[in-house]
Short mmCIF file of C-alpha atoms in Angstrom, two decimals:
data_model
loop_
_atom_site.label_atom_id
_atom_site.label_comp_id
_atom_site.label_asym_id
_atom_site.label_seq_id
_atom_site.Cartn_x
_atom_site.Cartn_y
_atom_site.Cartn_z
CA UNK A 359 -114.63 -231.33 63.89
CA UNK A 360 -114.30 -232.33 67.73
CA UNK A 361 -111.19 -234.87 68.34
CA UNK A 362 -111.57 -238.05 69.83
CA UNK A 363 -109.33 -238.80 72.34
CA UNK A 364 -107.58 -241.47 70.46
CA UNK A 365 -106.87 -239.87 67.28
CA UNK A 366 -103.31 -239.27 67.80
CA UNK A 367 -102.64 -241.18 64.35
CA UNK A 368 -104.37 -239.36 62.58
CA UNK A 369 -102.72 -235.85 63.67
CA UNK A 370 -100.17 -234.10 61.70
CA UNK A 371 -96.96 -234.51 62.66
CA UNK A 372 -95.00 -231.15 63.83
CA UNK A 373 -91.07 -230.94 63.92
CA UNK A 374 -91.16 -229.62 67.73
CA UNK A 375 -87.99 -228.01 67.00
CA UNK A 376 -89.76 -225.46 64.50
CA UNK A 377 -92.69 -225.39 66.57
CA UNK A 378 -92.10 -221.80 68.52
CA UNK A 379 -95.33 -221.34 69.18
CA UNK A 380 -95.76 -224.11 71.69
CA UNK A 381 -93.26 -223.27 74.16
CA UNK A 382 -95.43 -220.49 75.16
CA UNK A 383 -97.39 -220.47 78.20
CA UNK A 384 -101.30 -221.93 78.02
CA UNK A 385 -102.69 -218.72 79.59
CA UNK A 386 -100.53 -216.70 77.03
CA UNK A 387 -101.64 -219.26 74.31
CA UNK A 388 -105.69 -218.79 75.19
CA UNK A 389 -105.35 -215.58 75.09
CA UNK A 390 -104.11 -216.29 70.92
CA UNK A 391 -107.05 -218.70 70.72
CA UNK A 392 -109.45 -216.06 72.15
CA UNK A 393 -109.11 -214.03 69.12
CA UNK A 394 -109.99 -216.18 66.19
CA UNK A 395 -113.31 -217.67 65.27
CA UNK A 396 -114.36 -220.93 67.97
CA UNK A 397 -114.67 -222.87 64.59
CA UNK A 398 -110.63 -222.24 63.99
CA UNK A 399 -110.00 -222.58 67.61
CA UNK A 400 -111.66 -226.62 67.57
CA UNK A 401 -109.59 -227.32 64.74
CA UNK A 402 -105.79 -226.86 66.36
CA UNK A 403 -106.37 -230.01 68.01
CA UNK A 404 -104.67 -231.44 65.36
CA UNK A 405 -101.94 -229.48 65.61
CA UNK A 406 -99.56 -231.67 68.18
CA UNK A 407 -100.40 -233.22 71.04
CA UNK A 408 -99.45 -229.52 73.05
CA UNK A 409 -102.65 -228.68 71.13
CA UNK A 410 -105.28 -231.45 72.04
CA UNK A 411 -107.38 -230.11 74.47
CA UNK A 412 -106.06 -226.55 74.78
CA UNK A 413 -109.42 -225.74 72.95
CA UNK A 414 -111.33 -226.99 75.90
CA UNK A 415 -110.42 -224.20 78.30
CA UNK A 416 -110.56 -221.39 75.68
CA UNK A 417 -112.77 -218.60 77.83
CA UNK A 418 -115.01 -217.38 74.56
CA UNK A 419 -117.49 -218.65 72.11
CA UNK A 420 -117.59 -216.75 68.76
CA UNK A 421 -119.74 -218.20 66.49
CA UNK A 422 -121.20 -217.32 63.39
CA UNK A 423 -123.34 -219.15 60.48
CA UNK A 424 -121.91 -216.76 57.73
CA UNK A 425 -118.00 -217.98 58.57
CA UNK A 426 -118.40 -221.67 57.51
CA UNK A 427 -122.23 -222.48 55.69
CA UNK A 428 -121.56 -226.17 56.54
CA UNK A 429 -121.14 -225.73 59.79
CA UNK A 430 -125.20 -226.09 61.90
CA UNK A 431 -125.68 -224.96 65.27
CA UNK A 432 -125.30 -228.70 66.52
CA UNK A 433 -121.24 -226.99 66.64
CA UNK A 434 -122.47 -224.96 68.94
CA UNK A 435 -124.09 -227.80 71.26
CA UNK A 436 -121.29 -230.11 70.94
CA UNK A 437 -118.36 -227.45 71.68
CA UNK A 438 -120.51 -226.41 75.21
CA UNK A 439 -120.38 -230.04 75.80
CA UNK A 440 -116.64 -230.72 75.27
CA UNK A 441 -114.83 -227.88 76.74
CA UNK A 442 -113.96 -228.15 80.41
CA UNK A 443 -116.03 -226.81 83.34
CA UNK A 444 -113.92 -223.46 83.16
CA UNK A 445 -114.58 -220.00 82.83
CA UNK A 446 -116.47 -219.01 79.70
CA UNK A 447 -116.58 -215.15 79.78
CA UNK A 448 -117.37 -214.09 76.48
CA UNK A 449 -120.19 -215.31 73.80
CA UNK A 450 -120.61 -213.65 70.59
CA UNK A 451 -123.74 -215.57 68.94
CA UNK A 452 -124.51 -214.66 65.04
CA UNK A 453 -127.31 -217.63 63.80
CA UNK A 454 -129.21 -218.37 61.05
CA UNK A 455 -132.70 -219.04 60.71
CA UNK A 456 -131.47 -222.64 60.89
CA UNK A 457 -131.00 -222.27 64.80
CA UNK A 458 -134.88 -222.53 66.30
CA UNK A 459 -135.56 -220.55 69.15
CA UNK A 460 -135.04 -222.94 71.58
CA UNK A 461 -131.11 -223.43 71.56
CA UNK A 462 -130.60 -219.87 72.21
CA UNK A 463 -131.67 -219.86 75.94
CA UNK A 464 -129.67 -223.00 76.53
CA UNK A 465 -126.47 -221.46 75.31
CA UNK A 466 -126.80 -218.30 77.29
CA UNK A 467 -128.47 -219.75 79.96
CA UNK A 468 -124.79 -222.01 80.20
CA UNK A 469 -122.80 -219.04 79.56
CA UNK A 470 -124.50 -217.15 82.64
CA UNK A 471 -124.04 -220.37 84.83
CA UNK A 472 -119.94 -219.66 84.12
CA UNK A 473 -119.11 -216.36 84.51
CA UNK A 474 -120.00 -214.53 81.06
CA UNK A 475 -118.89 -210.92 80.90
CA UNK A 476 -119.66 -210.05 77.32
CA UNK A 477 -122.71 -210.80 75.39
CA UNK A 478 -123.56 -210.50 71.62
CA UNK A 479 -126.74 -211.95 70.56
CA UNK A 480 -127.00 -211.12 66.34
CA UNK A 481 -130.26 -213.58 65.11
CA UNK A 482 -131.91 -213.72 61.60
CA UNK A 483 -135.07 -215.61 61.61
CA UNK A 484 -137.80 -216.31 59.02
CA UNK A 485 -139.81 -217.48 62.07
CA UNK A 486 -140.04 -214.21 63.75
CA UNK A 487 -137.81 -212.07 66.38
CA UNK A 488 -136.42 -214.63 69.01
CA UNK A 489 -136.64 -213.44 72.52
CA UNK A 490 -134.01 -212.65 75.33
CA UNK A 491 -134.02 -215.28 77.45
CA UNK A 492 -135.14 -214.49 80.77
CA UNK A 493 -131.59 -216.49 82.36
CA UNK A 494 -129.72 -212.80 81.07
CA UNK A 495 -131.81 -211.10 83.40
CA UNK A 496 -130.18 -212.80 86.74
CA UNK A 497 -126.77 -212.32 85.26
CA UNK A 498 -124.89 -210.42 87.80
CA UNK A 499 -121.49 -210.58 85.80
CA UNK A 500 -122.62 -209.19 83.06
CA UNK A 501 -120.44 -205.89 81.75
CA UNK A 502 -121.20 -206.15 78.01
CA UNK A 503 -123.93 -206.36 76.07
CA UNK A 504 -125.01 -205.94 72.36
CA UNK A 505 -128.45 -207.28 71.02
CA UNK A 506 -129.14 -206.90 67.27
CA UNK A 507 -131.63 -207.15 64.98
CA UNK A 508 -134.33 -210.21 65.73
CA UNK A 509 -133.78 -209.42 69.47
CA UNK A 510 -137.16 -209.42 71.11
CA UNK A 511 -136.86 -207.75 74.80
CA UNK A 512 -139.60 -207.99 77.37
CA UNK A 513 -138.38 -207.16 80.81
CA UNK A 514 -139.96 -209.57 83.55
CA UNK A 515 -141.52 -207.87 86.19
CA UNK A 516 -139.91 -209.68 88.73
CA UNK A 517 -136.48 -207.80 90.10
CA UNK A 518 -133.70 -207.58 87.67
CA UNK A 519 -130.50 -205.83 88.26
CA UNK A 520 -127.37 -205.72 86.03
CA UNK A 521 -125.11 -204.43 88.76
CA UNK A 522 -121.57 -205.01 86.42
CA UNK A 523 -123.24 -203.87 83.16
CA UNK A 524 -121.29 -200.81 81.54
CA UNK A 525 -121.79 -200.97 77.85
CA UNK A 526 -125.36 -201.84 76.10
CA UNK A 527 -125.74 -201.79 72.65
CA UNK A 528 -129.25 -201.45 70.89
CA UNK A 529 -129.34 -202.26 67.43
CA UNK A 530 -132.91 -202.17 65.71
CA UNK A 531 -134.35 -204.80 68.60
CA UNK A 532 -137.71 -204.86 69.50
CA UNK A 533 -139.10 -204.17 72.81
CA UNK A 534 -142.08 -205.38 73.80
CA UNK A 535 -143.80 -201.84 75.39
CA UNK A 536 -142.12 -198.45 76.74
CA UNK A 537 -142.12 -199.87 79.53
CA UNK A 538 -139.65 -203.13 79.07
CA UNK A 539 -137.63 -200.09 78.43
CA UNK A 540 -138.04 -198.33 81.38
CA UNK A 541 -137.18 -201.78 83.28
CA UNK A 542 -134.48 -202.45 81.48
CA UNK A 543 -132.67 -198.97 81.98
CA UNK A 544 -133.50 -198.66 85.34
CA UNK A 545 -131.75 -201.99 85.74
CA UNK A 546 -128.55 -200.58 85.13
CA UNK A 547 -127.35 -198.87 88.29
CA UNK A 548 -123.57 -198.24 86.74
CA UNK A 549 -124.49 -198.03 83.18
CA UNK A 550 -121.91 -195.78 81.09
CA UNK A 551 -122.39 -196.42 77.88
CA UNK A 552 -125.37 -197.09 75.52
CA UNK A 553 -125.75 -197.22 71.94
CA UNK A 554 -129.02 -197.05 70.52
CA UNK A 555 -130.18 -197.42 66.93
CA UNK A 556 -134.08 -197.63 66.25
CA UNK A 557 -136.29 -197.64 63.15
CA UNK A 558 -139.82 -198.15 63.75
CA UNK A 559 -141.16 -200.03 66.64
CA UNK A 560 -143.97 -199.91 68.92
CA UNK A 561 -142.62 -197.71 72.01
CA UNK A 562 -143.77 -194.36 71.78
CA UNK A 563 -141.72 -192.60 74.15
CA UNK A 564 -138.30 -193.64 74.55
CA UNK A 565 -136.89 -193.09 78.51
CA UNK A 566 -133.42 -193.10 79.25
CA UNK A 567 -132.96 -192.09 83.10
CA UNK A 568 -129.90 -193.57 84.04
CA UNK A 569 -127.85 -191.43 86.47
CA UNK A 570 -124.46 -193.29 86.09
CA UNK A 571 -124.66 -192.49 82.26
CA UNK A 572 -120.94 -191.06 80.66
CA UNK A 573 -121.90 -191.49 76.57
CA UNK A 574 -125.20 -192.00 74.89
CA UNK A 575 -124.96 -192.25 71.17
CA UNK A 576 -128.44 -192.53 69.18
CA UNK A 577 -129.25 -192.98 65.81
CA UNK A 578 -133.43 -192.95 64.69
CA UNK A 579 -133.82 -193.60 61.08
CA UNK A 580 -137.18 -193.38 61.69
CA UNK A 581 -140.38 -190.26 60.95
CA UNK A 582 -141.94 -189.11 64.77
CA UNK A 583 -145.02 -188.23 63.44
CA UNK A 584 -144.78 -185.01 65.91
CA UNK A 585 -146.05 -187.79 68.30
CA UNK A 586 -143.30 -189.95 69.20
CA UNK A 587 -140.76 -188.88 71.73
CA UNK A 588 -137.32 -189.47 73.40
CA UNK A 589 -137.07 -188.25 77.72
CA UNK A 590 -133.47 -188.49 78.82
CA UNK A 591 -132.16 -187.56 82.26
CA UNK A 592 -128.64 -188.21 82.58
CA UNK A 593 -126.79 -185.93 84.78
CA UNK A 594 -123.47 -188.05 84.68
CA UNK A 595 -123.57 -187.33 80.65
CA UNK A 596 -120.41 -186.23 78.65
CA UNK A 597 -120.97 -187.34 75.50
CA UNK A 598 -124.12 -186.75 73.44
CA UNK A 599 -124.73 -187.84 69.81
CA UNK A 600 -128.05 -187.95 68.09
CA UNK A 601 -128.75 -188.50 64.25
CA UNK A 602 -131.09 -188.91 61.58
CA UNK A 603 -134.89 -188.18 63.11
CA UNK A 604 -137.45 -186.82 62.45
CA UNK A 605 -140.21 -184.83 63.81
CA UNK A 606 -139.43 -186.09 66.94
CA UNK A 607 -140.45 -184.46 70.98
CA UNK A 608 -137.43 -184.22 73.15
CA UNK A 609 -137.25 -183.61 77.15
CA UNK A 610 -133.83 -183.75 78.04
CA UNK A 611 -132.76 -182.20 81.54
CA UNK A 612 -129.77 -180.10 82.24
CA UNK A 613 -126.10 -182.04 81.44
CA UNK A 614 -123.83 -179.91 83.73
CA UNK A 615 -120.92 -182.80 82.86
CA UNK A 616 -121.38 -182.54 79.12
CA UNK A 617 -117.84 -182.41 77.46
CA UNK A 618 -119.25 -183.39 73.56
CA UNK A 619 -122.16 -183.32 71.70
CA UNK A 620 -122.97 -183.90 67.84
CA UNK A 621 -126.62 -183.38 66.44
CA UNK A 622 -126.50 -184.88 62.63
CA UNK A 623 -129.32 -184.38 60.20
CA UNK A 624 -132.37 -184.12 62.80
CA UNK A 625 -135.72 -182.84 60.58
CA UNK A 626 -138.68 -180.98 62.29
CA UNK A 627 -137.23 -180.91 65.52
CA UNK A 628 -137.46 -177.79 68.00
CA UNK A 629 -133.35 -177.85 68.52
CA UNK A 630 -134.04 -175.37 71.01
CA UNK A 631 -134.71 -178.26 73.23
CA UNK A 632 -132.00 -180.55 72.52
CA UNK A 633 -128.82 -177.47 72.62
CA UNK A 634 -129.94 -174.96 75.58
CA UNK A 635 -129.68 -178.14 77.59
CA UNK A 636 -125.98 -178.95 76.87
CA UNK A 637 -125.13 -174.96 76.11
CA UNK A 638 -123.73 -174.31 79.22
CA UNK A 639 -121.10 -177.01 79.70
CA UNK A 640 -120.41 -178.64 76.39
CA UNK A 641 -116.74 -178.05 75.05
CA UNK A 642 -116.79 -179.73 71.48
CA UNK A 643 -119.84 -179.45 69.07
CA UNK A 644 -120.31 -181.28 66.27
CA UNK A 645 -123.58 -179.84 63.48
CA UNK A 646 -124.66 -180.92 60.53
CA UNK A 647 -128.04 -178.73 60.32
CA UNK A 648 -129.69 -175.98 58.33
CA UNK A 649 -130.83 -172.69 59.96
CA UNK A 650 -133.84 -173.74 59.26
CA UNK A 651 -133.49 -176.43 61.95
CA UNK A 652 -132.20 -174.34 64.77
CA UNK A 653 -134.88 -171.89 65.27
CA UNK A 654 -133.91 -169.96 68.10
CA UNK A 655 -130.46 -170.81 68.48
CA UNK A 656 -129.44 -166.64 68.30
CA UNK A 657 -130.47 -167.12 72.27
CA UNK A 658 -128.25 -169.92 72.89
CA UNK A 659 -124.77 -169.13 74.55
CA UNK A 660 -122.22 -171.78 74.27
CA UNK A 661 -120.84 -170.33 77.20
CA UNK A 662 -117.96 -172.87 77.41
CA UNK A 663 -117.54 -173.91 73.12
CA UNK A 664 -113.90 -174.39 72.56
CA UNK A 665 -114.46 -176.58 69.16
CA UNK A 666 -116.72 -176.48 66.56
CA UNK A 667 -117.18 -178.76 63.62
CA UNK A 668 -120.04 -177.27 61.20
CA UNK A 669 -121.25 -179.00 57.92
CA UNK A 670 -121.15 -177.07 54.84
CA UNK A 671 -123.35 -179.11 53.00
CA UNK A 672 -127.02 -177.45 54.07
CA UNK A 673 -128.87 -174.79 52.96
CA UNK A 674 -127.66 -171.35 54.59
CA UNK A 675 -125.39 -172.90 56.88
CA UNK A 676 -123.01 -169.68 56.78
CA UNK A 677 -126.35 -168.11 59.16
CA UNK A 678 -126.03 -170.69 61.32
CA UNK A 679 -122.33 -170.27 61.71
CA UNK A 680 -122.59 -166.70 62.33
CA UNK A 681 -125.06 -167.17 64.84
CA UNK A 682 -122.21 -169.92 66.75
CA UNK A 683 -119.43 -167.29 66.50
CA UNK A 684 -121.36 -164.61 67.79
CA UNK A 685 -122.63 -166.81 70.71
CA UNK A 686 -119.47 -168.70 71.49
CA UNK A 687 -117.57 -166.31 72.58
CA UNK A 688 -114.29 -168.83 73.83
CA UNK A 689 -114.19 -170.79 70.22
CA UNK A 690 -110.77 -171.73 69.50
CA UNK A 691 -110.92 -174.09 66.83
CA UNK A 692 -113.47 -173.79 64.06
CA UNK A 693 -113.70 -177.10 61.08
CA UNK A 694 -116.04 -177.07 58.13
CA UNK A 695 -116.39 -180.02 55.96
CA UNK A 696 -119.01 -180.80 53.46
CA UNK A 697 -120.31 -184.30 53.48
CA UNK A 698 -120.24 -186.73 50.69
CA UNK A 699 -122.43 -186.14 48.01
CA UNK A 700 -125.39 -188.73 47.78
CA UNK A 701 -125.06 -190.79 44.49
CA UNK A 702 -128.60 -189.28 43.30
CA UNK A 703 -127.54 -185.39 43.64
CA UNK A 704 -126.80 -183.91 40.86
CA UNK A 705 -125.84 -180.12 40.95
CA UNK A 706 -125.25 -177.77 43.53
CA UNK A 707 -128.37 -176.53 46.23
CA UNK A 708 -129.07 -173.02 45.47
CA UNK A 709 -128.28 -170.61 48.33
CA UNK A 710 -129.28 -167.41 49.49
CA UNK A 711 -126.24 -164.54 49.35
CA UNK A 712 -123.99 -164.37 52.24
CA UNK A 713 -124.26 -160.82 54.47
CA UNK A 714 -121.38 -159.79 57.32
CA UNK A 715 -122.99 -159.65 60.57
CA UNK A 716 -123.05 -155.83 61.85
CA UNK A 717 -120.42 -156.86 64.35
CA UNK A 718 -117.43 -159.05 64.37
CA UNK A 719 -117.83 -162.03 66.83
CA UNK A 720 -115.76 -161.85 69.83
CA UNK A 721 -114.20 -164.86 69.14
CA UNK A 722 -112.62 -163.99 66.23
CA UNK A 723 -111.41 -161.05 67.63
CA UNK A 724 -109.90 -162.62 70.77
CA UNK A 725 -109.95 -166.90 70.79
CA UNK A 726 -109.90 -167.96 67.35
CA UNK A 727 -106.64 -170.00 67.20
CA UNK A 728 -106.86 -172.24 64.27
CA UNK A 729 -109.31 -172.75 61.15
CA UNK A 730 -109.63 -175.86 59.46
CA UNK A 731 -111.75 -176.43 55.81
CA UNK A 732 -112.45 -179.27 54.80
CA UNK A 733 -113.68 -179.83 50.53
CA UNK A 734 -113.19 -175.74 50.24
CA UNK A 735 -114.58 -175.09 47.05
CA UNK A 736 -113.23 -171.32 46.36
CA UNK A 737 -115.26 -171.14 43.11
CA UNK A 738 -118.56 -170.59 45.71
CA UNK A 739 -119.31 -166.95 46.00
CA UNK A 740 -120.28 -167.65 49.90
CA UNK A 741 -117.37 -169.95 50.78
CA UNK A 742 -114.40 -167.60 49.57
CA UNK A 743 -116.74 -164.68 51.10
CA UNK A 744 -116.72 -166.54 54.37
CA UNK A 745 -113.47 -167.89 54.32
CA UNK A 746 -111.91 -164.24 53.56
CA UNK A 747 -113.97 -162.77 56.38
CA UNK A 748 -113.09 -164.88 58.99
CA UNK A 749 -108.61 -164.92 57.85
CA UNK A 750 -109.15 -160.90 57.66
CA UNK A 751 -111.47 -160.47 61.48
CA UNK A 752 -109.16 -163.72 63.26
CA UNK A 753 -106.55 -161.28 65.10
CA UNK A 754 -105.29 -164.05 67.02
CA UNK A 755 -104.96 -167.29 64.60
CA UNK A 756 -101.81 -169.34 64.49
CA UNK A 757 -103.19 -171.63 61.31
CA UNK A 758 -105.64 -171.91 58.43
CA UNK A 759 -105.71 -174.97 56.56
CA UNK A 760 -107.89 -175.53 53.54
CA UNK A 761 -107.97 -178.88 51.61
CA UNK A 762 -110.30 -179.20 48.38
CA UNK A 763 -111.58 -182.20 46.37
CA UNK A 764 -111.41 -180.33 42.89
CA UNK A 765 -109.20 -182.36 40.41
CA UNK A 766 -108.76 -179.39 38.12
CA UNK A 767 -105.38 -178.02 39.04
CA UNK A 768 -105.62 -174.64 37.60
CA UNK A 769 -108.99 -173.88 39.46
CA UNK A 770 -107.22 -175.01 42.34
CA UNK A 771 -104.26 -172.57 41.91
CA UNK A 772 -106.96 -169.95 41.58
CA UNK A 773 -108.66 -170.75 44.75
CA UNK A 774 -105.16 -170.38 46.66
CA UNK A 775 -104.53 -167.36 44.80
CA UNK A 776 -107.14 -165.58 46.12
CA UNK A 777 -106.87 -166.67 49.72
CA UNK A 778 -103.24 -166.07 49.45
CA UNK A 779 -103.26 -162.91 48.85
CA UNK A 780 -106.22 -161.21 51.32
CA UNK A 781 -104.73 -159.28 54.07
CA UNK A 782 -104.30 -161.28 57.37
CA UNK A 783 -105.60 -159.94 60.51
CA UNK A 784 -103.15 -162.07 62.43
CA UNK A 785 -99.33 -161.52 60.85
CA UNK A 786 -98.74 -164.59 63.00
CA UNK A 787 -100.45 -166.97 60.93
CA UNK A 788 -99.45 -170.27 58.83
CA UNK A 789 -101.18 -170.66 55.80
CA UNK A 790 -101.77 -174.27 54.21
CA UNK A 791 -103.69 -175.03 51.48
CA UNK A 792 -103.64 -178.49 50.59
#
């Protein structure tokens, strides 16, 4: 794989009046080489002799055992070896349980020693989780990182500060106590962005307090127990997302920069807690929850709601979206979509009947500007109830557009019959059904 530096016989000749590509400058040339697997990169030595040791001074390592089986982590060893003493800025690392625990550390601990910016540590071992080197930890140059899977974190206690980090990534690793997490958060002092997935793990309480924080984005696939808990502080916030727990605590203070939330099938969860917190600055809102799950939320004003995507696909969700219109009172665009249905539903939920609120939501009466439907299913007594209360009360919309996954063409016709021809309360408005 690696050239020796007498091989020119046995490179392939290259007519270098065909050969386009290597008139063009090395840095534009690295920059080529930067985005293809390090395995490919090695192998254009062979190319010419503009080729030889252009590999050398390529500023990333992307390696991963699923791309070639044959190829062991000795690649990795040999390539940190050979390449020049330049720049290496980015290391994307996914091994096998081949690679022992040991090689890790080295690798990282060399990227750190020359300038790495961007991190991706993806293990699978047999052996157990293998654990963050400490060397990360006193990587001031750091601005990306992503730890999956067999990613054990324990924070030293000894002072650690990521002072370039802006994006961390989370996915399913293991921390050693609540309080590696605590470290390794408040290590962050211009943190922006930070994904987190988590299943089940050992930290009880989960605290994000990072002030500098612009987007968090979590996903739990795992049951709280009513005991387990998130605490976020993040002032800086504007984008929110949280999915898929259960029975979770929340303490989350006030977001006063909120711009976008989405809450996505959350179970057992007083939502209460997790909306008045962002109700009085967040712009776009993104639900996928059944009334059932938002006790309380008639005393929520969305004082500043200017979106709202709602999901069809629960139980009563028409009482949930009358409770929204009511208490958004600036809602200018409204979408509904149903989700996929899950391979092992058969049939259609049974819901309750669908009754007009007493009065009209302001919004309809003076914001609403455009309607979107996604999967409109007509043939639903609640869905053409809804959809014909909302075209006849919207004084001021400019478009409704409903798109359906029926196949049948003559239900289909029927469906757009009926919408077609209910009275408009807003003469103004395009109609598309597609």
């Amino acid at each position: 794989m690696f050239p020796r530096r007498h091989s020119n016989k046995k490179r392939r000749r290259v007519d270098e009046k065909a050969d386009k590509i290597s008139d063009l400058p090395d840095a534009l040339l690295l920059l080529i080489l930067s985005l293809i697997p390090t395995v490919d990169v090695v192998r254009t030595c062979v190319l010419s002799k503009r080729w030889t040791s252009l590999w050398e001074h390529v500023p990333k390592l992307d390696y991963s055992y699923k791309t070639d089986k044959k190829m062991s982590h000795q690649f990795v060893h040999r390539f940190l070896i050979s390449r020049k003493p330049c720049l290496l800025e980015s290391m994307r690392l996914i091994v096998g349980s081949d690679c022992e625990g040991i090689n890790v550390p080295i690798w990282i601990k060399y990227a750190v020693e020359h300038g790495l910016r961007e991190l991706e540590l993806d293990p699978y071992s047999e052996k157990g989780n293998i654990r963050l080197p400490t060397s990360i930890y006193a990587c001031k140059t750091l601005e990306v990182l992503t730890l999956k899977y067999c990613v054990h974190v324990d924070v030293p206690n000894t002072p650690v500060c990521f002072k370039s980090l802006k994006i961390l990534n989370l996915q399913l690793v293991h921390f050693k106590n609540a309080e590696s997490v605590r470290r390794l958060f408040s290590s962050c002092p211009n943190l922006e962005k930070l994904d987190v997935k988590r299943y089940v793990d050992n930290v009880v309480n989960f605290t994000i307090e990072v002030p500098s924080l612009k987007s968090l984005t979590i996903h739990d696939c795992s049951d709280g127990d009513g005991r387990r808990g998130y605490v976020i502080n993040a002032p800086s916030l504007k984008y929110f997302s949280i999915k898929g727990m259960k029975d979770y605590e929340f303490s989350i203070e006030n977001m006063p920069e909120l711009r976008e939330a989405k809450i996505i099938d959350v179970f057992d969860i007083n939502t209460e807690k997790i909306l008045r917190p962002l109700a009085s600055s967040v712009k776009r809102l993104s639900l996928s929850l059944s009334p059932l799950e938002t006790r309380y939320a008639d005393s929520i004003v969305l004082s500043q709601l200017v979106y709202l995507k709602l999901s069809t696909s629960k139980i009563e969700w028409w009482n949930l979206l009358m409770v929204l219109l009511l208490n958004s009172s600036k809602l200018q665009v409204l979408k509904l979509t149903r989700d996929e249905p899950k391979k092992s539903h058969t049939g259609r939920m049974s819901n309750p009947q669908f009754y007009k609120p007493v009065n009209v939501p302001p919004c309809l009466l003076f914001c609403l500007q455009r309607l979107e439907w996604e999967r409109y299913n007509g043939l639903h007594d609640e869905e053409r109830q809804i959809a014909m209360y909302i075209l006849t009360n919207a004084k001021h919309l400019k478009e409704a557009r409903f798109s359906t996954k029926n196949s049948d063409m003559k239900e289909k016709f029927e469906m757009l019959k009926v919408l077609a021809r209910e009275p408009r309360a807003s003469p103004s408005c395009q109609f598309f059904f597609e």
